[in-house]
mmCIF file of C-alpha atoms and ligand atoms in Angstrom:
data_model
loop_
_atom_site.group_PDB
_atom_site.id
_atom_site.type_symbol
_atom_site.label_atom_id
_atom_site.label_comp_id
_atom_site.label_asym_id
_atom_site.label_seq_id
_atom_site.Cartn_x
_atom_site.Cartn_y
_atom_site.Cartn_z
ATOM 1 C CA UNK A 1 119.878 125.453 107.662
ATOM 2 C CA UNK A 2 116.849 125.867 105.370
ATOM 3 C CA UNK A 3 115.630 129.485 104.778
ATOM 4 C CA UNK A 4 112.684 130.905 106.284
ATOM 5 C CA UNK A 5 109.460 131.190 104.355
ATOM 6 C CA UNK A 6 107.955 134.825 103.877
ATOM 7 C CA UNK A 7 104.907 135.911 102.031
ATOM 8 C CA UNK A 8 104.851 139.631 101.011
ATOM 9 C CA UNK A 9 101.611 140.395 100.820
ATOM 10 C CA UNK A 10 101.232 143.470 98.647
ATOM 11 C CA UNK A 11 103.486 144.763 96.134
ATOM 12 C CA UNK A 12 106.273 146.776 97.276
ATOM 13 C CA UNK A 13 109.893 148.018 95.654
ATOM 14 C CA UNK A 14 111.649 145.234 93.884
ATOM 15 C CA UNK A 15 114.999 146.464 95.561
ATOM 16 C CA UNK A 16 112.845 145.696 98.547
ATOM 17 C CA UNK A 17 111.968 141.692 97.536
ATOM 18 C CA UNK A 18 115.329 141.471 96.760
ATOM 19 C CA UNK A 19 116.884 142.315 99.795
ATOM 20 C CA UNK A 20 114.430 139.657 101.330
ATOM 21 C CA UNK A 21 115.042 137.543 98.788
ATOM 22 C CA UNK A 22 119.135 137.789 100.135
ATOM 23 C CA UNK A 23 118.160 136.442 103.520
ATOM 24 C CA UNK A 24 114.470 134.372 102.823
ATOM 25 C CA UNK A 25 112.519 131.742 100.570
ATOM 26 C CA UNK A 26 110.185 134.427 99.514
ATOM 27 C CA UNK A 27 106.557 134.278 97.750
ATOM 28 C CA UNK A 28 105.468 137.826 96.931
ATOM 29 C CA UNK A 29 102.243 139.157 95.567
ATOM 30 C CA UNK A 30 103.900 141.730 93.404
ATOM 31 C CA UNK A 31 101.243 141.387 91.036
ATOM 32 C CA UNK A 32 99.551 143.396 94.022
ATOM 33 C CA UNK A 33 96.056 141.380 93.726
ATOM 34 C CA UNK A 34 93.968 142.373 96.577
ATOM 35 C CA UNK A 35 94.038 138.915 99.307
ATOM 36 C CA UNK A 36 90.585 138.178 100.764
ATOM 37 C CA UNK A 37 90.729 136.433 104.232
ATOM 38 C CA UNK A 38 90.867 133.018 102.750
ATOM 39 C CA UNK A 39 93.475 133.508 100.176
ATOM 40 C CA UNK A 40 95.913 135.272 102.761
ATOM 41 C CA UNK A 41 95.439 132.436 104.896
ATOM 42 C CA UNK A 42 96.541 129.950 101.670
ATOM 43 C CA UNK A 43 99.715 131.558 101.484
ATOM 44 C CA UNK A 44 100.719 132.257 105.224
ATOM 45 C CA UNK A 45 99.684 128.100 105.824
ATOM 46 C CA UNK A 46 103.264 127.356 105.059
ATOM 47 C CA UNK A 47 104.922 130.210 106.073
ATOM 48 C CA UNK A 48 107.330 131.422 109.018
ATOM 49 C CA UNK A 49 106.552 135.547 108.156
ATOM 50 C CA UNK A 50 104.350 137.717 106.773
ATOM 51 C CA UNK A 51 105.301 141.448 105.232
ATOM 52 C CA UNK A 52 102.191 143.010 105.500
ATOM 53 C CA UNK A 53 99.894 146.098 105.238
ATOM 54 C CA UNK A 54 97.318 147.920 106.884
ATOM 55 C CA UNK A 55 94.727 146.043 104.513
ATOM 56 C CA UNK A 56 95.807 142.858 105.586
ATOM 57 C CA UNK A 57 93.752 141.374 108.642
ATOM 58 C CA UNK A 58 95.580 139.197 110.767
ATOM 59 C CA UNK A 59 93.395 137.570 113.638
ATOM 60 C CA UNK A 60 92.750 134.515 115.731
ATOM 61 C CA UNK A 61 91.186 132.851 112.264
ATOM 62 C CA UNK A 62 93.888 133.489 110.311
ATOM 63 C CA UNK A 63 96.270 132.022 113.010
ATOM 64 C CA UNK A 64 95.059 128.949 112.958
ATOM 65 C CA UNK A 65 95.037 128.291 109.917
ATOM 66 C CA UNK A 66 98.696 129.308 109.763
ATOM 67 C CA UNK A 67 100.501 127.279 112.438
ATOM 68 C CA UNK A 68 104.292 128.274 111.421
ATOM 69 C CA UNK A 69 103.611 131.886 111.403
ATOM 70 C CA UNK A 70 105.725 132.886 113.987
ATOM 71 C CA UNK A 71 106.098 137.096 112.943
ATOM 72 C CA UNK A 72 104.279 139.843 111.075
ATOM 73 C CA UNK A 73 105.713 142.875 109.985
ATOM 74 C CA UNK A 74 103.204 145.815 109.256
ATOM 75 C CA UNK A 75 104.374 148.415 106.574
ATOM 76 C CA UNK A 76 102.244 150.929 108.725
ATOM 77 C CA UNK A 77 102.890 152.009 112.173
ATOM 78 C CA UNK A 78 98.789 151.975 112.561
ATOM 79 C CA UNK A 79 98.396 148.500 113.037
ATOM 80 C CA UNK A 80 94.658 147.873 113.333
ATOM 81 C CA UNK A 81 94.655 145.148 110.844
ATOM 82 C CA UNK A 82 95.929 142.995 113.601
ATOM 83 C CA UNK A 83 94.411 141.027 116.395
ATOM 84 C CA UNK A 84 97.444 142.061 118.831
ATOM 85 C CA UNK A 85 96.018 140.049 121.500
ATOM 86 C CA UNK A 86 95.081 136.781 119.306
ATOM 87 C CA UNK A 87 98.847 137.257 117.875
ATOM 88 C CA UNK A 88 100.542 136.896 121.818
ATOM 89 C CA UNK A 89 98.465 134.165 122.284
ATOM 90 C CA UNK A 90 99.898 132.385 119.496
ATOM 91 C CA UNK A 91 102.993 133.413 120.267
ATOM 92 C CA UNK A 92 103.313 135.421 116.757
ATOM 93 C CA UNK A 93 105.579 138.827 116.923
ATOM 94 C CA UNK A 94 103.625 141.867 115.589
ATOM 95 C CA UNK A 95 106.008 145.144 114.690
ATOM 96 C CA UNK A 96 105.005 148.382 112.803
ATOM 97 C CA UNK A 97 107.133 151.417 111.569
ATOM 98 C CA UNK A 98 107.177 154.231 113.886
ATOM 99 C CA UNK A 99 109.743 157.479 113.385
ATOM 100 C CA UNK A 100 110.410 156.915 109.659
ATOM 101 C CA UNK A 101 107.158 158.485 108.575
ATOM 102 C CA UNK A 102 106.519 161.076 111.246
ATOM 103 C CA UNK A 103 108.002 164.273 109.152
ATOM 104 C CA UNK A 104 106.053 163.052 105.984
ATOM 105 C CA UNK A 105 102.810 162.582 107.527
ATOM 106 C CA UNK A 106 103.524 165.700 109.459
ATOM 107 C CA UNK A 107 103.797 167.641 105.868
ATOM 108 C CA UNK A 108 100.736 166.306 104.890
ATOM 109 C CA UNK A 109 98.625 166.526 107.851
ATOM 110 C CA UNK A 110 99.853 170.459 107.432
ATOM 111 C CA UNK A 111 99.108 170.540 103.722
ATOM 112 C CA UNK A 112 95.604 169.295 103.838
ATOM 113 C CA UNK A 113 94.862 171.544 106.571
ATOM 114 C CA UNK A 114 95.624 174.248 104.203
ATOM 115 C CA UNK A 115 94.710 172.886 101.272
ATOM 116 C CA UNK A 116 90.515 172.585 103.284
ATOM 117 C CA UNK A 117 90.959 176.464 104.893
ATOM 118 C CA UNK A 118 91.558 177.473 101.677
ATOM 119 C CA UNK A 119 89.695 175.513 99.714
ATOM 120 C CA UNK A 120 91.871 174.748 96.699
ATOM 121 C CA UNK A 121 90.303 171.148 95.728
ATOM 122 C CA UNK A 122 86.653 173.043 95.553
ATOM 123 C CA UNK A 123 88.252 176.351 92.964
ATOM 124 C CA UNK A 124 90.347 173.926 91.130
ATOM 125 C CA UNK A 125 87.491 171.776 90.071
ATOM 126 C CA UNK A 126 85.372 175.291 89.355
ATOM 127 C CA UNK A 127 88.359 176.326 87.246
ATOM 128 C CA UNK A 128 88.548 173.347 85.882
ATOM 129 C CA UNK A 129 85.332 172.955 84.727
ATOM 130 C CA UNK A 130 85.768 176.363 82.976
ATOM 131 C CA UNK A 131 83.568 178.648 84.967
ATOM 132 C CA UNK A 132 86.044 181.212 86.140
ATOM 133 C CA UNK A 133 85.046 184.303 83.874
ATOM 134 C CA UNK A 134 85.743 187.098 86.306
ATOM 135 C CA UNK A 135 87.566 187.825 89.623
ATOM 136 C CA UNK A 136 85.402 188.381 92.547
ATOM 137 C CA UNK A 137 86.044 189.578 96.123
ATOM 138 C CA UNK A 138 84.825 186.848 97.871
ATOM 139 C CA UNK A 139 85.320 183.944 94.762
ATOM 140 C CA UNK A 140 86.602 180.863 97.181
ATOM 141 C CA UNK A 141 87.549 183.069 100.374
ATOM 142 C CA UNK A 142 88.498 181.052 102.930
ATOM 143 C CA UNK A 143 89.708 180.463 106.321
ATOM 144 C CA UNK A 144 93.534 181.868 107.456
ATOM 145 C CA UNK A 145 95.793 179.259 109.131
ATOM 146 C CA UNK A 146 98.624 181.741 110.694
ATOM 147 C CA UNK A 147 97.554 183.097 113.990
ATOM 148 C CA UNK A 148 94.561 180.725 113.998
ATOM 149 C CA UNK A 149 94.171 177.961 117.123
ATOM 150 C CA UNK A 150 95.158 174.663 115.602
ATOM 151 C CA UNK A 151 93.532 172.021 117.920
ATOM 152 C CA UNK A 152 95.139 168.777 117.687
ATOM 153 C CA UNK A 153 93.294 165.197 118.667
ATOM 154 C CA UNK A 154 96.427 162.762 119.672
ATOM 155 C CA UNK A 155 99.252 164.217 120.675
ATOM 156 C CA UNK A 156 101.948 161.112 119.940
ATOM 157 C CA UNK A 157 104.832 161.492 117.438
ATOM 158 C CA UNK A 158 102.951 162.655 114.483
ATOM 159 C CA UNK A 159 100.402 165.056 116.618
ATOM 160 C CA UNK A 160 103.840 166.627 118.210
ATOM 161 C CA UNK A 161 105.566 167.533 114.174
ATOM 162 C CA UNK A 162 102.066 168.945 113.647
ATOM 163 C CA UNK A 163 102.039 171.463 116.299
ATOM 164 C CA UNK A 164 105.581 172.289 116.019
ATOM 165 C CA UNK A 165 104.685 173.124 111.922
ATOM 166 C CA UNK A 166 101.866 175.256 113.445
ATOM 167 C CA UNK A 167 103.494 176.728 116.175
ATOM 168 C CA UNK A 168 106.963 177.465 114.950
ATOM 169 C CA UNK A 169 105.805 178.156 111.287
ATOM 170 C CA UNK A 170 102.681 179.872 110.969
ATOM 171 C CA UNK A 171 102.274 181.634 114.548
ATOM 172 C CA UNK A 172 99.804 179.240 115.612
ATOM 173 C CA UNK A 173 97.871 178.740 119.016
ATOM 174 C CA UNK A 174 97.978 175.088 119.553
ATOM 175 C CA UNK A 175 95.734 173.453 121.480
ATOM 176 C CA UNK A 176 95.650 169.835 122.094
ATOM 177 C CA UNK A 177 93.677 166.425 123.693
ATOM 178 C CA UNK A 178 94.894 163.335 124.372
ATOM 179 C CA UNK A 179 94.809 160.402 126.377
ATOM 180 C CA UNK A 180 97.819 161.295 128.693
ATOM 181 C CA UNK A 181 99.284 164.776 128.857
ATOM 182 C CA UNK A 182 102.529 165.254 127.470
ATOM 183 C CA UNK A 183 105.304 166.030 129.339
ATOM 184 C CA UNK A 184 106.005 170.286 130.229
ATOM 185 C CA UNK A 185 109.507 170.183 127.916
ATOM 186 C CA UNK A 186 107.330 168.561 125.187
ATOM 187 C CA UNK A 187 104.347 170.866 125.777
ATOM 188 C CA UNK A 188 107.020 174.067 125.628
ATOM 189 C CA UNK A 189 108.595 172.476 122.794
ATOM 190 C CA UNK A 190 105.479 172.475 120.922
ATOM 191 C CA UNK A 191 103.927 175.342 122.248
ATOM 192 C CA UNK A 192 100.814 173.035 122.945
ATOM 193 C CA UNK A 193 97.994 173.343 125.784
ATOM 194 C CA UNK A 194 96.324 170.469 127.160
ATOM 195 C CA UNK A 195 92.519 171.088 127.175
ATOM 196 C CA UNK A 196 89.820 168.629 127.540
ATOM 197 C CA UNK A 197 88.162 167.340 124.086
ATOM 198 C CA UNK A 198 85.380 169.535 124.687
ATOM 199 C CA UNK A 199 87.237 172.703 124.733
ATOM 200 C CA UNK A 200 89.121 171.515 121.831
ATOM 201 C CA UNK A 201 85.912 171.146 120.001
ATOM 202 C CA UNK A 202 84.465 174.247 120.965
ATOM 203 C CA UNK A 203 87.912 176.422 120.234
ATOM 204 C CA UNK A 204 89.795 174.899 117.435
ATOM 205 C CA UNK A 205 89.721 176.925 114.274
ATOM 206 C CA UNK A 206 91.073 173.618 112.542
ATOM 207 C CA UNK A 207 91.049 170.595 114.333
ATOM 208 C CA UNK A 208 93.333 167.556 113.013
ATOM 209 C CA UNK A 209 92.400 164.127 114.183
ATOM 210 C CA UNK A 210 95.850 162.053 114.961
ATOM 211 C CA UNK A 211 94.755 159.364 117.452
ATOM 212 C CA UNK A 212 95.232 156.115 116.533
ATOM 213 C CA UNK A 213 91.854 153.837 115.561
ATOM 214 C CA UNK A 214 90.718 151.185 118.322
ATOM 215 C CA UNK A 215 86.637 150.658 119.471
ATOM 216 C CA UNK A 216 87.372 153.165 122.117
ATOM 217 C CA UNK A 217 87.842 155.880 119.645
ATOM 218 C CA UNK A 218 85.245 154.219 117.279
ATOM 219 C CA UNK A 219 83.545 157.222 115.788
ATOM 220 C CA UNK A 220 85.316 159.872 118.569
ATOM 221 C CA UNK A 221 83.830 162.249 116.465
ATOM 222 C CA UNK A 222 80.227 162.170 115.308
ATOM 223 C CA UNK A 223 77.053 164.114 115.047
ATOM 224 C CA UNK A 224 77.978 165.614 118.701
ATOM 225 C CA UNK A 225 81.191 166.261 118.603
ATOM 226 C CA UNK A 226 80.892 168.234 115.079
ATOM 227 C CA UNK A 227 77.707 170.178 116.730
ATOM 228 C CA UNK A 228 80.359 171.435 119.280
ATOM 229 C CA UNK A 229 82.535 173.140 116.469
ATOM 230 C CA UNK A 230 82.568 176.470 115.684
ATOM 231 C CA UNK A 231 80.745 177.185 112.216
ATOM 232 C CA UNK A 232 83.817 178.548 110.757
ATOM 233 C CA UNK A 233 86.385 175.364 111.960
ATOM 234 C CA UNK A 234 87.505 172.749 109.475
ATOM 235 C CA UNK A 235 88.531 169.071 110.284
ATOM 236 C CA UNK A 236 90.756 166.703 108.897
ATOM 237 C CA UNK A 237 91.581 163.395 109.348
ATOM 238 C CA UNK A 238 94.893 161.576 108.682
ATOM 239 C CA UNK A 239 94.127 159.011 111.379
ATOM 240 C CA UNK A 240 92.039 156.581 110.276
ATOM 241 C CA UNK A 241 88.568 155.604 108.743
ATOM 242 C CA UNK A 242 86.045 154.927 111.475
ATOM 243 C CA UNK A 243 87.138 157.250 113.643
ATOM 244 C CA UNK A 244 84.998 159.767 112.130
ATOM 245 C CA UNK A 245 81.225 159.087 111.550
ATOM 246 C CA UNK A 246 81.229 159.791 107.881
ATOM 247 C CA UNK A 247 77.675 159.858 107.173
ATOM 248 C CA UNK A 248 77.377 162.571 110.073
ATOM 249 C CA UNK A 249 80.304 164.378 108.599
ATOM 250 C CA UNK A 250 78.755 164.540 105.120
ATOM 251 C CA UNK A 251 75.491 166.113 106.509
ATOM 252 C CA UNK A 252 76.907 168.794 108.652
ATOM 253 C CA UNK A 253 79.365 169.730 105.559
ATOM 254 C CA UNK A 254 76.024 169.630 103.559
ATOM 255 C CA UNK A 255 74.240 172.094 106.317
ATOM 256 C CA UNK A 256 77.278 174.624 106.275
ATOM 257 C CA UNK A 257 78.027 173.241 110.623
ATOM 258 C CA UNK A 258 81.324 173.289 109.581
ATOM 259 C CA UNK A 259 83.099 175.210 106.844
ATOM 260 C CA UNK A 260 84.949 172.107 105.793
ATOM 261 C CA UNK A 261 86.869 168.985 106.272
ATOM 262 C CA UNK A 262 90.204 166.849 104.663
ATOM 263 C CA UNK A 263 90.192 163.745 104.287
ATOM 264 C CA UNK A 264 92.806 160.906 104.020
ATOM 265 C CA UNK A 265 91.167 158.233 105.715
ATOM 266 C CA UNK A 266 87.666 156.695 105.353
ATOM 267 C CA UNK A 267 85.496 154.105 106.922
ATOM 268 C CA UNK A 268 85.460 151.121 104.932
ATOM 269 C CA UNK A 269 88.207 152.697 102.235
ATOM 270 C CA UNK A 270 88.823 152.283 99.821
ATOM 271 C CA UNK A 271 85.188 153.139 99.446
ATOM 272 C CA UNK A 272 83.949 156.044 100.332
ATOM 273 C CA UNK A 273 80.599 157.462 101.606
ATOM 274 C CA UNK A 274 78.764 158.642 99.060
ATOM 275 C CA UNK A 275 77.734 161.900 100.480
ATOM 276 C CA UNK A 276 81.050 162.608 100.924
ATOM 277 C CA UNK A 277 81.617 162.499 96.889
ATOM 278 C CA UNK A 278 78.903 164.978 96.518
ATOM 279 C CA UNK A 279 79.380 167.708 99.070
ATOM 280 C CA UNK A 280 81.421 170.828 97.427
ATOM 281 C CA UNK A 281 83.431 171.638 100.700
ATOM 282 C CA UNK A 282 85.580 168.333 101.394
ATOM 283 C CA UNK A 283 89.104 167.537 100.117
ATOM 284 C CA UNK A 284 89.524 164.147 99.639
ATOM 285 C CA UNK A 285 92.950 162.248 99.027
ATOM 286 C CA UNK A 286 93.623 157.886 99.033
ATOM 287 C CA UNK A 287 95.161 157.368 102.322
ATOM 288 C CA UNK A 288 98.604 159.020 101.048
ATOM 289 C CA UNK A 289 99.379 160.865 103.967
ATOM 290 C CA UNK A 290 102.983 158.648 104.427
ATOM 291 C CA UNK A 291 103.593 158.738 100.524
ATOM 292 C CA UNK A 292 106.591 160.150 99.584
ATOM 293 C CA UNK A 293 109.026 157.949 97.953
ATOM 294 C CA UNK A 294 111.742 157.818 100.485
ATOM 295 C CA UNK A 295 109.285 157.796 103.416
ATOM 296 C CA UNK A 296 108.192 154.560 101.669
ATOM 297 C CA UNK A 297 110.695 153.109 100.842
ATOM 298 C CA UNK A 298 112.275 153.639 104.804
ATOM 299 C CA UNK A 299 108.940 152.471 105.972
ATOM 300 C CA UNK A 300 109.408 148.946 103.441
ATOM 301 C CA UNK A 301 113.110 149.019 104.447
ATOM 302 C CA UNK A 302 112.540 148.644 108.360
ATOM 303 C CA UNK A 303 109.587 146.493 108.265
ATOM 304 C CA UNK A 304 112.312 143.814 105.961
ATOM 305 C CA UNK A 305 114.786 144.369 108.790
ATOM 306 C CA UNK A 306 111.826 143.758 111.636
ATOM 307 C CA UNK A 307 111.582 140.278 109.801
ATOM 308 C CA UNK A 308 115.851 139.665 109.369
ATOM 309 C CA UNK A 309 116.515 140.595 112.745
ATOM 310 C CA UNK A 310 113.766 138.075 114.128
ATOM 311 C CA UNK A 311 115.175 135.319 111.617
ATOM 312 C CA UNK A 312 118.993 136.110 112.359
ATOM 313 C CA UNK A 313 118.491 137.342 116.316
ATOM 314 C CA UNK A 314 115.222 135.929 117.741
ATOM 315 C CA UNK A 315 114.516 139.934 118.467
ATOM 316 C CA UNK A 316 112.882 143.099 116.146
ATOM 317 C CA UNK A 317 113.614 146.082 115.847
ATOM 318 C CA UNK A 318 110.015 147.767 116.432
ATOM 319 C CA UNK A 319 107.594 144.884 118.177
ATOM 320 C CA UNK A 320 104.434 145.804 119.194
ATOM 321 C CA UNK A 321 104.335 142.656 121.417
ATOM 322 C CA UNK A 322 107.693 141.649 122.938
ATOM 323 C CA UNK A 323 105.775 139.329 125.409
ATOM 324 C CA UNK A 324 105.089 137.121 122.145
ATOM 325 C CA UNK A 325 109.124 136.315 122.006
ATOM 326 C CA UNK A 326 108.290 134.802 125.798
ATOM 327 C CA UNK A 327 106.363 132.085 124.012
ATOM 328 C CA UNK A 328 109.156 131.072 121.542
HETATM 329 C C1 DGY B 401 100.344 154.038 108.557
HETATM 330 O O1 DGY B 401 101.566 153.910 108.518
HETATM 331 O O2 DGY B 401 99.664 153.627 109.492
HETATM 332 C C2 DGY B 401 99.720 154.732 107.411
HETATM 333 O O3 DGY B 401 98.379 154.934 107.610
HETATM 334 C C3 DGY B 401 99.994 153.985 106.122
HETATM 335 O O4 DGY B 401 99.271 152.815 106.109
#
């Protein structure tokens, strides 16, 4: 029987083409040039899968032009980029990677927490640029996170590591919002409290945004939201871009509303707001909150499998829409 035909459509580990390369026909786009709509639909025309990323839009356009496309396997568990309800219709499995990166993004949801309270990407660029002649008391103070109320915005798997790291590790209050309550051994496990989004605004000391990106939580937190913080509170955002208003962000970090935010994820990244570049009291990083090597690499590794199990067993591992299979 002839092979099916996948298109990777970013660059990812070689080991990683070659183990698709063991079960596939495969075209991949190692040289890692960015696809625009069109030229994504070129490739998939002919094809039976996609490996994808989050920059890579799959809708009801794209599917059309595409009629063999039968599965597309996100290297992400955010999975935004697709149309899930265009994809069913086609009959086209989506899956994503949940539980490989939870830890990782865990770590770095906690790192960049304390990397904004204590504002090391502001003093390192001070130091760097050579003006540290003396010690002073107050040079760079900044906000504690033991014993402070960490207020948490989604409450799913990587919400859950967050709290624990805050409750467990650094004596934490935790304090969290979500769409449904989590259950009382998860709540105890964490050593979370369910409060509404308000009083999560108006308590948080840091406040972490987790929830995952859909027109419903299309700017969740803007102008009105941040006017509800406490002066002192910082906010980060591992989620993703556009769930923050980032123009409104930029001005209240300008106007000292908050003390200061972290940033991993930006509304129309890879570019970012301008404002955002200029204000001192924001640490920025490229959407690297799942980048550690073997988090990648198990992220890559699962969303191959997604697309051998569907080849070799008409099923996936992780699919975001089983009722698609119904269609086969
Ligand atoms: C994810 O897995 O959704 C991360 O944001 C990486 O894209």
């Amino acid at each position: 029987m002839a092979k099916a035909k996948i298109f990777v459509a970013r660059a990812v580990f070689p080991e990683i083409v070659e183990y698709l390369a063991q079960h596939f026909e495969v075209q991949s786009n190692q040289s890692d040039q960015v696809l625009n709509k069109d030229q994504l639909a070129q490739h998939l025309a002919d094809k039976d899968g996609a490996f994808t990323t989050g920059s890579d839009r799959i809708d009801g356009e794209l599917l059309a032009a595409c009629p063999r496309l039968k599965i597309c396997a996100n290297m992400a568990v955010g999975f935004n980029n697709f149309d899930l309800d265009a994809m069913t219709a086609r009959g086209v499995l989506a899956t994503n990677t949940p539980d490989v990166l939870t830890e990782t993004t865990a770590d770095f949801g906690f790192a960049l927490m304390m990397a904004t309270a204590r504002r090391m990407t502001e003093s390192e660029h001070y130091l760097r640029a050579g003006k540290w002649t003396k010690w002073s008391y107050d040079m760079f103070a900044g906000s504690d996170v033991h014993g402070a109320t960490l207020g948490i915005l989604g409450m799913g798997r990587i919400g859950q590591g967050i709290a624990r790291r805050g409750a467990h590790g650094f004596g934490m209050k935790v304090i969290y919002h979500n769409r449904s309550r989590l259950d009382a051994a998860t709540e105890a496990e964490c050593k979370a409290h369910y409060v509404s989004k308000e009083e999560l605004l108006k308590t948080a000391d840091h406040l972490v945004l987790v929830l995952p990106y859909s027109a419903s939580s299309h700017h969740a937190i803007g102008a009105a939201e941040i006017g509800l913080m406490k002066p002192t509170a910082t906010l980060v955002n591992i989620a993703r871009g556009g769930i923050v208003d980032d123009a409104a962000l930029a001005q209240a970090l300008r106007e000292g509303r908050i003390a200061a935010a972290g940033l991993d994820v930006f509304e129309g990244e890879p570019k970012v707001h301008p404002d955002l570049l200029t204000v001192p009291n924001v640490v920025l990083t490229p959407h690297i909150a799942s980048a550690s090597v073997p988090t990648r690499l198990a992220m890559a590794r699962l969303a191959a499998d997604n697309l051998v199990e569907f080849f070799s067993k008409g099923k996936a591992l992780t699919p975001l829409n089983p009722q698609a299979l119904a269609k086969h």
